[in-house]
XYZ file of N, CA, C and O in Angstrom:
820
model
N 18.396 -2.017 10.924
C 18.831 -2.794 9.774
C 18.051 -2.384 8.534
O 16.880 -2.048 8.603
N 18.700 -2.450 7.397
C 18.060 -2.087 6.150
C 18.384 -3.117 5.079
O 19.439 -3.749 5.110
N 17.440 -3.288 4.154
C 17.716 -4.124 2.998
C 18.637 -3.370 2.065
O 18.579 -2.149 1.955
N 19.489 -4.082 1.372
C 20.324 -3.460 0.359
C 19.440 -2.922 -0.747
O 18.390 -3.472 -1.056
N 19.851 -1.799 -1.348
C 19.065 -1.210 -2.429
C 18.929 -2.174 -3.597
O 18.011 -2.097 -4.391
N 19.892 -3.098 -3.738
C 19.831 -4.067 -4.828
C 19.038 -5.298 -4.450
O 18.867 -6.193 -5.249
N 18.568 -5.348 -3.200
C 17.850 -6.502 -2.688
C 16.417 -6.107 -2.415
O 16.092 -5.634 -1.346
N 15.545 -6.248 -3.393
C 14.144 -5.863 -3.243
C 13.298 -7.108 -3.057
O 13.277 -7.989 -3.908
N 12.629 -7.200 -1.916
C 11.766 -8.339 -1.641
C 10.397 -8.089 -2.244
O 9.739 -7.104 -1.945
N 9.969 -9.015 -3.095
C 8.673 -8.911 -3.737
C 7.884 -10.170 -3.450
O 8.438 -11.235 -3.214
N 6.594 -10.033 -3.508
C 5.729 -11.190 -3.262
C 4.619 -11.195 -4.291
O 3.970 -10.175 -4.522
N 4.415 -12.373 -4.888
C 3.263 -12.604 -5.751
C 3.170 -11.583 -6.871
O 2.139 -10.953 -7.085
N 4.273 -11.397 -7.586
C 4.292 -10.479 -8.719
C 3.351 -11.004 -9.792
O 3.467 -12.150 -10.217
N 2.416 -10.164 -10.218
C 1.421 -10.595 -11.184
C 2.029 -10.927 -12.528
O 3.044 -10.356 -12.930
N 1.430 -11.883 -13.223
C 1.875 -12.217 -14.564
C 1.537 -11.069 -15.512
O 0.708 -10.205 -15.217
N 2.182 -11.045 -16.647
C 1.972 -9.961 -17.598
C 0.636 -10.140 -18.314
O 0.552 -10.731 -19.369
N -0.406 -9.623 -17.685
C -1.747 -9.695 -18.260
C -2.178 -8.268 -18.576
O -2.658 -7.537 -17.712
N -1.970 -7.840 -19.811
C -2.128 -6.438 -20.179
C -3.544 -5.925 -19.978
O -3.758 -4.729 -19.826
N -4.540 -6.810 -19.967
C -5.916 -6.358 -19.835
C -6.311 -6.100 -18.386
O -7.345 -5.491 -18.134
N -5.511 -6.572 -17.453
C -5.800 -6.330 -16.043
C -5.041 -5.114 -15.534
O -3.985 -4.745 -16.054
N -5.576 -4.484 -14.506
C -4.881 -3.376 -13.862
C -3.702 -3.908 -13.070
O -3.812 -4.918 -12.378
N -2.573 -3.231 -13.164
C -1.397 -3.592 -12.381
C -1.322 -2.671 -11.175
O -1.175 -1.459 -11.314
N -1.423 -3.266 -9.986
C -1.468 -2.497 -8.749
C -0.256 -2.832 -7.885
O 0.027 -4.007 -7.624
N 0.452 -1.808 -7.428
C 1.565 -1.986 -6.498
C 1.020 -1.905 -5.079
O 0.340 -0.943 -4.719
N 1.299 -2.931 -4.271
C 0.765 -3.003 -2.910
C 1.838 -2.635 -1.891
O 2.907 -3.250 -1.849
N 1.541 -1.634 -1.054
C 2.466 -1.102 -0.052
C 1.935 -1.442 1.339
O 0.896 -0.927 1.754
N 2.643 -2.280 2.078
C 2.158 -2.765 3.375
C 2.281 -1.705 4.474
O 2.872 -0.641 4.293
N 1.742 -2.043 5.639
C 1.799 -1.147 6.780
C 3.048 -1.354 7.622
O 3.862 -2.246 7.361
N 3.183 -0.522 8.642
C 4.329 -0.612 9.552
C 4.293 -1.949 10.297
O 3.241 -2.425 10.698
N 5.451 -2.564 10.453
C 5.613 -3.857 11.128
C 4.987 -5.008 10.335
O 4.606 -6.024 10.887
N 4.904 -4.831 9.008
C 4.471 -5.915 8.137
C 5.548 -6.153 7.086
O 6.633 -5.578 7.149
N 5.262 -7.038 6.136
C 6.127 -7.240 4.977
C 5.246 -7.682 3.811
O 4.023 -7.801 3.961
N 5.859 -7.916 2.657
C 5.078 -8.255 1.473
C 4.236 -9.506 1.675
O 3.061 -9.556 1.297
N 4.831 -10.522 2.292
C 4.129 -11.797 2.462
C 2.941 -11.669 3.413
O 1.852 -12.199 3.138
N 3.122 -10.970 4.540
C 2.019 -10.858 5.504
C 0.885 -10.004 4.943
O -0.296 -10.304 5.154
N 1.234 -8.934 4.218
C 0.192 -8.088 3.644
C -0.581 -8.845 2.565
O -1.801 -8.714 2.446
N 0.126 -9.661 1.801
C -0.535 -10.487 0.794
C -1.540 -11.432 1.451
O -2.670 -11.597 0.976
N -1.127 -12.034 2.566
C -2.008 -12.963 3.269
C -3.233 -12.260 3.848
O -4.341 -12.807 3.855
N -3.050 -11.037 4.334
C -4.137 -10.316 4.993
C -5.114 -9.674 4.013
O -6.178 -9.203 4.417
N -4.770 -9.644 2.740
C -5.655 -9.035 1.744
C -6.304 -10.070 0.835
O -6.794 -9.738 -0.238
N -6.327 -11.316 1.281
C -6.892 -12.385 0.468
C -8.344 -12.144 0.089
O -8.729 -12.301 -1.084
N -9.172 -11.752 1.047
C -10.591 -11.518 0.767
C -10.783 -10.363 -0.197
O -11.618 -10.411 -1.102
N -9.981 -9.327 0.000
C -10.068 -8.164 -0.895
C -9.682 -8.539 -2.315
O -10.347 -8.158 -3.283
N -8.594 -9.309 -2.463
C -8.143 -9.687 -3.805
C -9.172 -10.542 -4.525
O -9.342 -10.444 -5.747
N -9.875 -11.402 -3.786
C -10.906 -12.234 -4.397
C -12.026 -11.388 -4.980
O -12.633 -11.742 -5.998
N -12.305 -10.249 -4.320
C -13.379 -9.376 -4.795
C -13.063 -8.724 -6.135
O -13.961 -8.449 -6.931
N -11.770 -8.456 -6.379
C -11.405 -7.652 -7.553
C -10.467 -8.370 -8.519
O -9.914 -7.748 -9.420
N -10.286 -9.692 -8.349
C -9.281 -10.401 -9.140
C -9.593 -10.414 -10.637
O -8.700 -10.613 -11.458
N -10.852 -10.208 -11.018
C -11.202 -10.192 -12.437
C -10.594 -8.991 -13.151
O -10.372 -9.038 -14.367
N -10.327 -7.943 -12.388
C -9.907 -6.691 -13.018
C -8.501 -6.246 -12.614
O -7.949 -5.341 -13.226
N -7.937 -6.834 -11.567
C -6.657 -6.326 -11.066
C -5.724 -7.443 -10.632
O -6.160 -8.499 -10.175
N -4.423 -7.196 -10.802
C -3.384 -8.080 -10.294
C -2.445 -7.227 -9.432
O -2.241 -6.046 -9.710
N -1.876 -7.835 -8.400
C -1.125 -7.077 -7.409
C 0.324 -7.544 -7.303
O 0.608 -8.740 -7.372
N 1.215 -6.576 -7.124
C 2.616 -6.845 -6.837
C 2.916 -6.289 -5.450
O 2.740 -5.087 -5.210
N 3.338 -7.148 -4.543
C 3.624 -6.755 -3.156
C 5.131 -6.613 -2.962
O 5.897 -7.469 -3.404
N 5.535 -5.542 -2.306
C 6.954 -5.343 -2.018
C 7.144 -5.077 -0.534
O 6.223 -4.621 0.158
N 8.346 -5.378 -0.040
C 8.681 -5.172 1.377
C 9.500 -3.904 1.544
O 10.421 -3.634 0.773
N 9.169 -3.128 2.559
C 9.898 -1.895 2.858
C 11.360 -2.210 3.180
O 11.682 -3.319 3.635
N 12.266 -1.260 3.005
C 13.695 -1.538 3.190
C 14.194 -1.469 4.629
O 15.308 -1.904 4.901
N 13.374 -0.967 5.559
C 13.874 -0.733 6.916
C 13.331 -1.763 7.909
O 12.112 -1.861 8.101
N 14.212 -2.527 8.510
C 13.812 -3.523 9.498
C 13.432 -2.827 10.798
O 14.139 -1.945 11.290
N 12.293 -3.209 11.335
C 11.819 -2.615 12.579
C 12.515 -3.283 13.764
O 12.574 -4.508 13.856
N 13.052 -2.479 14.652
C 13.688 -2.988 15.864
C 12.611 -3.205 16.908
O 11.932 -2.260 17.332
N 12.432 -4.450 17.318
C 11.398 -4.775 18.297
C 11.888 -4.459 19.699
O 12.984 -4.842 20.100
N 11.069 -3.764 20.458
C 11.405 -3.375 21.828
C 10.491 -4.129 22.776
O 9.278 -3.981 22.734
N 11.079 -4.951 23.618
C 10.295 -5.709 24.592
C 10.487 -5.067 25.955
O 11.262 -5.512 26.787
N 9.770 -3.985 26.179
C 9.921 -3.202 27.398
C 8.540 -2.730 27.833
O 7.850 -2.024 27.105
N 8.136 -3.087 29.029
C 6.805 -2.728 29.515
C 6.627 -1.231 29.662
O 5.513 -0.713 29.712
N 7.733 -0.495 29.714
C 7.662 0.948 29.840
C 7.755 1.666 28.501
O 7.740 2.892 28.443
N 7.882 0.890 27.410
C 8.025 1.502 26.107
C 6.768 2.273 25.740
O 5.652 1.824 25.956
N 6.946 3.456 25.162
C 5.820 4.318 24.845
C 4.932 3.752 23.754
O 3.775 4.135 23.626
N 5.473 2.847 22.950
C 4.660 2.292 21.861
C 3.578 1.362 22.380
O 2.554 1.165 21.749
N 3.809 0.731 23.529
C 2.873 -0.281 24.020
C 1.534 0.367 24.335
O 1.445 1.375 25.003
N 0.474 -0.254 23.826
C -0.867 0.225 24.101
C -1.331 1.330 23.169
O -2.516 1.630 23.102
N -0.406 1.955 22.453
C -0.776 3.052 21.575
C -0.927 2.629 20.129
O -1.686 3.220 19.383
N -0.143 1.630 19.717
C -0.198 1.203 18.329
C -1.348 0.228 18.119
O -1.637 -0.598 18.979
N -2.038 0.307 16.981
C -3.144 -0.610 16.709
C -2.665 -2.038 16.548
O -1.549 -2.284 16.113
N -3.528 -2.970 16.896
C -3.210 -4.384 16.753
C -3.432 -4.800 15.315
O -4.555 -4.820 14.825
N -2.358 -5.123 14.611
C -2.481 -5.522 13.205
C -2.248 -7.013 13.031
O -2.037 -7.498 11.949
N -2.258 -7.757 14.140
C -2.116 -9.198 14.040
C -0.734 -9.653 13.688
O -0.542 -10.685 13.050
N 0.278 -8.906 14.069
C 1.648 -9.215 13.711
C 2.383 -9.744 14.940
O 2.471 -9.084 15.958
N 2.888 -10.964 14.868
C 3.608 -11.530 15.996
C 5.048 -11.065 15.991
O 5.599 -10.682 14.971
N 5.689 -11.121 17.152
C 7.039 -10.584 17.276
C 8.094 -11.432 16.588
O 9.212 -10.980 16.387
N 7.775 -12.677 16.245
C 8.792 -13.523 15.629
C 8.788 -13.420 14.102
O 9.538 -14.105 13.439
N 7.932 -12.568 13.544
C 7.918 -12.371 12.099
C 8.809 -11.201 11.723
O 9.028 -10.285 12.514
N 9.304 -11.230 10.493
C 10.114 -10.117 10.022
C 9.216 -8.914 9.781
O 8.257 -8.987 9.022
N 9.553 -7.807 10.421
C 8.718 -6.620 10.363
C 9.520 -5.450 9.799
O 10.658 -5.217 10.192
N 8.886 -4.709 8.894
C 9.578 -3.628 8.200
C 8.714 -2.372 8.165
O 7.496 -2.417 8.365
N 9.376 -1.240 7.914
C 8.672 0.025 7.814
C 9.241 0.865 6.686
O 10.371 0.658 6.231
N 8.457 1.851 6.255
C 8.862 2.719 5.152
C 9.658 3.930 5.630
O 10.464 4.482 4.892
N 9.420 4.340 6.860
C 10.198 5.422 7.458
C 9.913 5.447 8.957
O 8.967 4.812 9.443
N 10.742 6.155 9.697
C 10.566 6.314 11.143
C 10.354 7.793 11.449
O 10.943 8.656 10.788
N 9.530 8.083 12.447
C 9.289 9.495 12.783
C 9.777 9.864 14.183
O 9.366 10.871 14.752
N 10.657 9.023 14.726
C 11.316 9.361 15.992
C 12.818 9.111 15.839
O 13.240 8.256 15.061
N 13.598 9.856 16.589
C 15.050 9.784 16.443
C 15.622 8.420 16.824
O 16.730 8.073 16.402
N 14.882 7.627 17.618
C 15.366 6.297 17.980
C 15.004 5.251 16.932
O 15.070 4.054 17.179
N 14.604 5.723 15.748
C 14.236 4.865 14.614
C 13.072 3.936 14.945
O 13.102 2.730 14.719
N 12.043 4.536 15.505
C 10.762 3.867 15.697
C 9.693 4.763 15.073
O 9.964 5.880 14.640
N 8.476 4.253 15.053
C 7.382 4.988 14.419
C 6.138 4.928 15.281
O 5.782 3.858 15.797
N 5.490 6.071 15.440
C 4.200 6.132 16.128
C 3.219 6.858 15.227
O 3.434 8.019 14.878
N 2.141 6.156 14.879
C 1.175 6.733 13.965
C 0.451 7.952 14.509
O -0.043 8.777 13.743
N 0.378 8.082 15.836
C -0.358 9.192 16.423
C 0.495 10.442 16.567
O -0.006 11.491 16.967
N 1.785 10.344 16.236
C 2.654 11.505 16.367
C 2.513 12.425 15.158
O 2.574 11.986 14.020
N 2.337 13.705 15.420
C 2.243 14.689 14.352
C 3.614 15.327 14.141
O 4.281 15.703 15.097
N 3.998 15.460 12.889
C 5.283 16.055 12.589
C 6.416 15.080 12.854
O 6.252 13.869 12.807
N 7.578 15.622 13.159
C 8.724 14.766 13.421
C 9.487 14.473 12.144
O 9.063 14.834 11.050
N 10.614 13.787 12.255
C 11.417 13.467 11.070
C 10.778 12.361 10.239
O 9.799 11.746 10.653
N 11.317 12.130 9.077
C 10.902 11.012 8.214
C 12.169 10.255 7.855
O 12.603 10.238 6.700
N 12.749 9.610 8.859
C 14.036 8.928 8.702
C 13.877 7.722 7.776
O 13.028 6.862 8.004
N 14.688 7.662 6.741
C 14.650 6.530 5.820
C 13.716 6.709 4.649
O 13.619 5.821 3.787
N 13.017 7.839 4.582
C 12.049 8.047 3.499
C 12.725 8.018 2.127
O 12.206 7.430 1.179
N 13.883 8.656 2.025
C 14.574 8.725 0.737
C 14.952 7.340 0.229
O 14.853 7.046 -0.963
N 15.397 6.471 1.146
C 15.759 5.103 0.770
C 14.533 4.360 0.230
O 14.601 3.666 -0.789
N 13.408 4.530 0.908
C 12.177 3.878 0.460
C 11.731 4.421 -0.887
O 11.233 3.681 -1.746
N 11.903 5.712 -1.085
C 11.539 6.324 -2.359
C 12.358 5.734 -3.501
O 11.824 5.414 -4.573
N 13.656 5.552 -3.268
C 14.516 4.959 -4.292
C 14.089 3.525 -4.597
O 14.129 3.082 -5.750
N 13.696 2.782 -3.546
C 13.246 1.405 -3.756
C 12.017 1.364 -4.660
O 11.943 0.563 -5.604
N 11.041 2.231 -4.391
C 9.821 2.263 -5.201
C 10.139 2.675 -6.639
O 9.582 2.124 -7.589
N 11.056 3.622 -6.799
C 11.454 4.032 -8.147
C 12.066 2.855 -8.909
O 11.801 2.676 -10.103
N 12.865 2.053 -8.209
C 13.472 0.885 -8.843
C 12.415 -0.139 -9.248
O 12.480 -0.726 -10.336
N 11.427 -0.346 -8.371
C 10.345 -1.284 -8.680
C 9.565 -0.816 -9.898
O 9.192 -1.623 -10.768
N 9.307 0.484 -10.001
C 8.603 1.013 -11.169
C 9.416 0.786 -12.438
O 8.857 0.475 -13.493
N 10.732 0.937 -12.327
C 11.583 0.733 -13.495
C 11.621 -0.735 -13.919
O 11.625 -1.050 -15.112
N 11.632 -1.640 -12.934
C 11.761 -3.071 -13.229
C 10.433 -3.739 -13.564
O 10.375 -4.634 -14.419
N 9.355 -3.349 -12.885
C 8.083 -4.055 -13.022
C 6.943 -3.181 -13.517
O 5.847 -3.682 -13.763
N 7.172 -1.876 -13.639
C 6.135 -0.973 -14.074
C 5.923 -1.015 -15.582
O 6.552 -1.832 -16.276
N 5.036 -0.175 -16.088
C 4.287 0.812 -15.303
C 3.136 0.169 -14.538
O 2.660 -0.908 -14.896
N 2.710 0.853 -13.465
C 1.579 0.402 -12.667
C 0.398 1.337 -12.912
O 0.569 2.520 -13.172
N -0.791 0.768 -12.811
C -2.001 1.568 -12.988
C -2.466 2.208 -11.689
O -3.275 3.134 -11.707
N -1.976 1.711 -10.559
C -2.384 2.262 -9.277
C -1.544 1.706 -8.145
O -0.733 0.796 -8.343
N -1.729 2.286 -6.959
C -1.010 1.855 -5.763
C -2.011 1.629 -4.643
O -2.881 2.476 -4.400
N -1.890 0.498 -3.951
C -2.707 0.190 -2.782
C -1.825 0.325 -1.544
O -0.804 -0.348 -1.433
N -2.192 1.206 -0.633
C -1.410 1.391 0.580
C -2.257 1.158 1.815
O -3.442 1.515 1.849
N -1.654 0.560 2.844
C -2.355 0.296 4.105
C -1.573 0.901 5.259
O -0.355 0.773 5.333
N -2.268 1.571 6.175
C -1.664 2.107 7.390
C -0.483 3.022 7.044
O -0.646 3.987 6.304
N 0.713 2.737 7.558
C 1.854 3.588 7.220
C 2.107 3.584 5.722
O 2.565 4.575 5.149
N 1.784 2.461 5.080
C 1.940 2.386 3.637
C 1.039 3.377 2.915
O 1.431 3.973 1.912
N -0.182 3.584 3.439
C -1.088 4.572 2.851
C -0.540 5.975 3.043
O -0.636 6.832 2.154
N 0.042 6.239 4.203
C 0.681 7.526 4.463
C 1.846 7.742 3.500
O 2.013 8.838 2.939
N 2.628 6.698 3.294
C 3.766 6.770 2.375
C 3.296 7.062 0.955
O 3.882 7.885 0.244
N 2.222 6.392 0.533
C 1.668 6.630 -0.798
C 1.204 8.078 -0.928
O 1.407 8.726 -1.958
N 0.580 8.596 0.145
C 0.145 9.985 0.121
C 1.301 10.949 -0.058
O 1.201 11.944 -0.791
N 2.426 10.649 0.598
C 3.614 11.485 0.449
C 4.167 11.409 -0.970
O 4.626 12.413 -1.525
N 4.106 10.217 -1.575
C 4.554 10.073 -2.963
C 3.709 10.929 -3.897
O 4.229 11.598 -4.796
N 2.397 10.897 -3.666
C 1.503 11.695 -4.503
C 1.747 13.187 -4.298
O 1.668 13.979 -5.241
N 2.033 13.567 -3.054
C 2.302 14.972 -2.766
C 3.567 15.443 -3.468
O 3.623 16.552 -3.999
N 4.575 14.576 -3.478
C 5.806 14.927 -4.178
C 5.549 15.116 -5.669
O 6.138 15.978 -6.316
N 4.633 14.304 -6.189
C 4.359 14.359 -7.627
C 3.456 15.537 -7.992
O 3.668 16.214 -8.991
N 2.462 15.787 -7.175
C 1.459 16.780 -7.533
C 1.515 18.061 -6.700
O 0.988 19.086 -7.115
N 2.097 17.980 -5.505
C 2.100 19.112 -4.577
C 0.682 19.587 -4.304
O 0.424 20.788 -4.178
N -0.213 18.595 -4.182
C -1.589 18.916 -3.858
C -1.869 18.584 -2.404
O -0.976 18.523 -1.577
N -3.159 18.402 -2.010
C -3.516 18.073 -0.626
C -3.990 16.594 -0.628
O -5.213 16.356 -0.641
N -3.148 15.659 -0.741
C -3.425 14.237 -0.665
C -4.546 13.791 -1.549
O -4.454 13.716 -2.742
N -5.802 13.317 -0.910
C -6.836 12.750 -1.813
C -7.227 13.707 -2.927
O -7.719 13.289 -3.973
N -7.039 15.029 -2.746
C -7.397 15.969 -3.802
C -6.468 15.893 -4.997
O -6.697 16.536 -6.010
N -5.366 15.115 -4.862
C -4.453 14.923 -5.990
C -5.086 14.059 -7.074
O -4.671 14.087 -8.220
N -6.091 13.255 -6.685
C -6.626 12.255 -7.600
C -7.804 12.803 -8.387
O -8.588 13.615 -7.899
N -7.944 12.314 -9.620
C -9.077 12.690 -10.447
C -10.291 11.869 -10.040
O -10.259 10.646 -10.039
N -11.366 12.550 -9.691
C -12.618 11.907 -9.295
C -12.375 10.786 -8.284
O -12.671 9.613 -8.533
N -11.839 11.117 -7.102
C -11.542 10.081 -6.102
C -12.814 9.422 -5.575
O -13.867 10.054 -5.469
N -12.711 8.133 -5.276
C -13.802 7.381 -4.670
C -13.402 7.064 -3.232
O -12.382 6.421 -2.997
N -14.184 7.525 -2.267
C -13.884 7.312 -0.857
C -14.868 6.293 -0.294
O -16.084 6.502 -0.339
N -14.353 5.184 0.212
C -15.186 4.142 0.813
C -14.946 4.154 2.314
O -13.821 3.969 2.769
N -15.994 4.399 3.080
C -15.875 4.450 4.543
C -16.386 3.155 5.153
O -17.257 2.481 4.598
N -15.821 2.798 6.330
C -16.276 1.592 7.025
C -16.369 1.900 8.525
O -15.870 2.933 8.982
N -17.015 1.017 9.305
C -17.295 1.321 10.715
C -16.076 1.600 11.568
O -16.175 2.246 12.606
N -14.916 1.096 11.185
C -13.721 1.361 11.982
C -12.892 0.111 12.173
O -13.255 -0.992 11.768
N -11.743 0.286 12.816
C -10.820 -0.832 13.000
C -9.644 -0.682 12.064
O -9.779 -0.168 10.956
N -8.484 -1.153 12.520
C -7.261 -0.977 11.737
C -7.031 -2.196 10.855
O -6.245 -3.082 11.166
N -7.743 -2.232 9.740
C -7.644 -3.346 8.802
C -8.154 -2.864 7.450
O -8.768 -1.800 7.343
N -7.882 -3.643 6.409
C -8.401 -3.328 5.086
C -9.794 -3.941 4.972
O -9.935 -5.166 4.930
N -10.847 -3.136 4.957
C -12.204 -3.684 4.960
C -12.504 -4.444 3.673
O -12.223 -3.968 2.573
N -13.075 -5.628 3.819
C -13.397 -6.446 2.640
C -14.669 -7.240 2.903
O -14.728 -8.447 2.694
N -15.693 -6.557 3.379
C -16.971 -7.209 3.642
C -17.941 -6.889 2.512
O -17.636 -6.119 1.593
N -19.128 -7.469 2.593
C -20.114 -7.258 1.534
C -20.515 -5.791 1.422
O -20.920 -5.330 0.346
N -20.375 -5.028 2.511
C -20.751 -3.617 2.480
C -19.866 -2.806 1.544
O -20.296 -1.813 0.957
N -18.613 -3.212 1.382
C -17.682 -2.492 0.505
C -17.527 -3.161 -0.869
O -16.956 -2.569 -1.787
N -18.031 -4.371 -1.008
C -17.784 -5.160 -2.219
C -18.221 -4.430 -3.478
O -17.480 -4.370 -4.471
N -19.422 -3.863 -3.476
C -19.941 -3.228 -4.683
C -19.069 -2.055 -5.113
O -18.744 -1.917 -6.307
N -18.682 -1.188 -4.160
C -17.867 -0.019 -4.500
C -16.489 -0.425 -5.016
O -15.969 0.179 -5.955
N -15.893 -1.431 -4.391
C -14.595 -1.926 -4.861
C -14.695 -2.420 -6.301
O -13.901 -2.048 -7.176
N -15.671 -3.297 -6.539
C -15.793 -3.904 -7.860
C -16.144 -2.871 -8.922
O -15.617 -2.903 -10.044
N -17.006 -1.924 -8.590
C -17.374 -0.868 -9.528
C -16.155 -0.032 -9.898
O -15.939 0.284 -11.078
N -15.330 0.311 -8.890
C -14.152 1.134 -9.124
C -13.134 0.413 -10.005
O -12.662 0.966 -11.008
N -12.807 -0.827 -9.644
C -11.788 -1.560 -10.401
C -12.275 -1.893 -11.808
O -11.486 -1.858 -12.767
N -13.551 -2.208 -11.948
C -14.078 -2.521 -13.276
C -14.007 -1.295 -14.183
O -13.596 -1.391 -15.351
N -14.351 -0.110 -13.641
C -14.295 1.113 -14.422
C -12.863 1.438 -14.843
O -12.608 1.789 -16.005
N -11.911 1.298 -13.900
C -10.516 1.589 -14.221
C -9.963 0.615 -15.270
O -9.199 0.999 -16.156
N -10.371 -0.652 -15.154
C -9.906 -1.653 -16.124
C -10.471 -1.389 -17.504
O -9.781 -1.530 -18.519
N -11.741 -0.971 -17.578
C -12.352 -0.651 -18.867
C -11.681 0.561 -19.502
O -11.469 0.602 -20.716
N -11.343 1.546 -18.666
C -10.662 2.724 -19.188
C -9.280 2.371 -19.732
O -8.838 2.918 -20.744
N -8.614 1.440 -19.050
C -7.307 1.005 -19.528
C -7.434 0.254 -20.850
O -6.625 0.430 -21.766
N -8.466 -0.568 -20.960
C -8.611 -1.429 -22.125
C -9.161 -0.691 -23.346
O -8.706 -0.905 -24.471
N -10.152 0.190 -23.108
C -10.837 0.810 -24.241
C -10.631 2.314 -24.352
O -10.979 2.913 -25.360
N -10.104 2.932 -23.297
C -9.949 4.379 -23.323
C -11.127 5.063 -22.666
O -12.254 4.543 -22.647
N -10.877 6.228 -22.127
C -11.901 6.933 -21.348
C -13.114 7.297 -22.178
O -14.252 7.195 -21.720
N -12.933 7.735 -23.417
C -14.063 8.146 -24.236
C -14.985 6.972 -24.534
O -16.211 7.115 -24.532
N -14.400 5.798 -24.789
C -15.223 4.619 -25.091
C -16.008 4.181 -23.881
O -17.150 3.743 -23.991
N -15.426 4.308 -22.698
C -16.097 3.902 -21.467
C -17.308 4.780 -21.212
O -18.362 4.325 -20.752
N -17.209 6.066 -21.530
C -18.341 6.965 -21.332
C -19.538 6.536 -22.160
O -20.679 6.727 -21.780
N -19.284 5.922 -23.307
C -20.376 5.463 -24.164
C -21.029 4.195 -23.631
O -22.167 3.910 -23.923
N -20.271 3.436 -22.835
C -20.818 2.192 -22.284
C -21.938 2.496 -21.303
O -22.895 1.761 -21.169
N -21.774 3.612 -20.563
C -22.796 3.990 -19.604
C -22.460 3.542 -18.217
O -21.364 3.051 -17.936
N -23.410 3.724 -17.324
C -23.183 3.351 -15.921
C -23.020 1.861 -15.780
O -23.651 1.079 -16.498
N -22.154 1.474 -14.787
C -21.910 0.039 -14.540
C -22.924 -0.471 -13.542
O -23.148 0.147 -12.531
């Protein structure tokens, strides 16, 4: 099942606050805008002074398979998603329209539809200052950047900041990452507000 191209599900669209960074949030596989918004509450609290987020739902409904012999069982990370919630994905990499994160290569079924959806969101709610992607959503964002720059993913970005954490399939939002998050968003917000040259004069944050 797919959402109609004219039917874009959004969650918690930020108010028009020109001084804050506008960030488009792309959820992971088997999530939706509402669940991703709920799971990023701690992260948003850390950076709410500098950023506002718009969450959107992918157009492809995930078909749930309740089969003990299904290859997905035991291989996919636990993202806290129950089977009775609406679950969506940005693309599928198997011919049966399922997705396995550990699979290398394969098709990208539905990618074009998702690309059109994001283009529509940019036209209606943009411009955005950045994109936040999680799990399959992060992979999707990487593909978008590759289409735009034809570079090697993180190398597409100017002066990228990489924050590492001990592990686990979640968006880390503990005190160990708080400083780097806040420093990054504050710098980007200052650059948006005053321009890059003025920020250089302010000095280190």
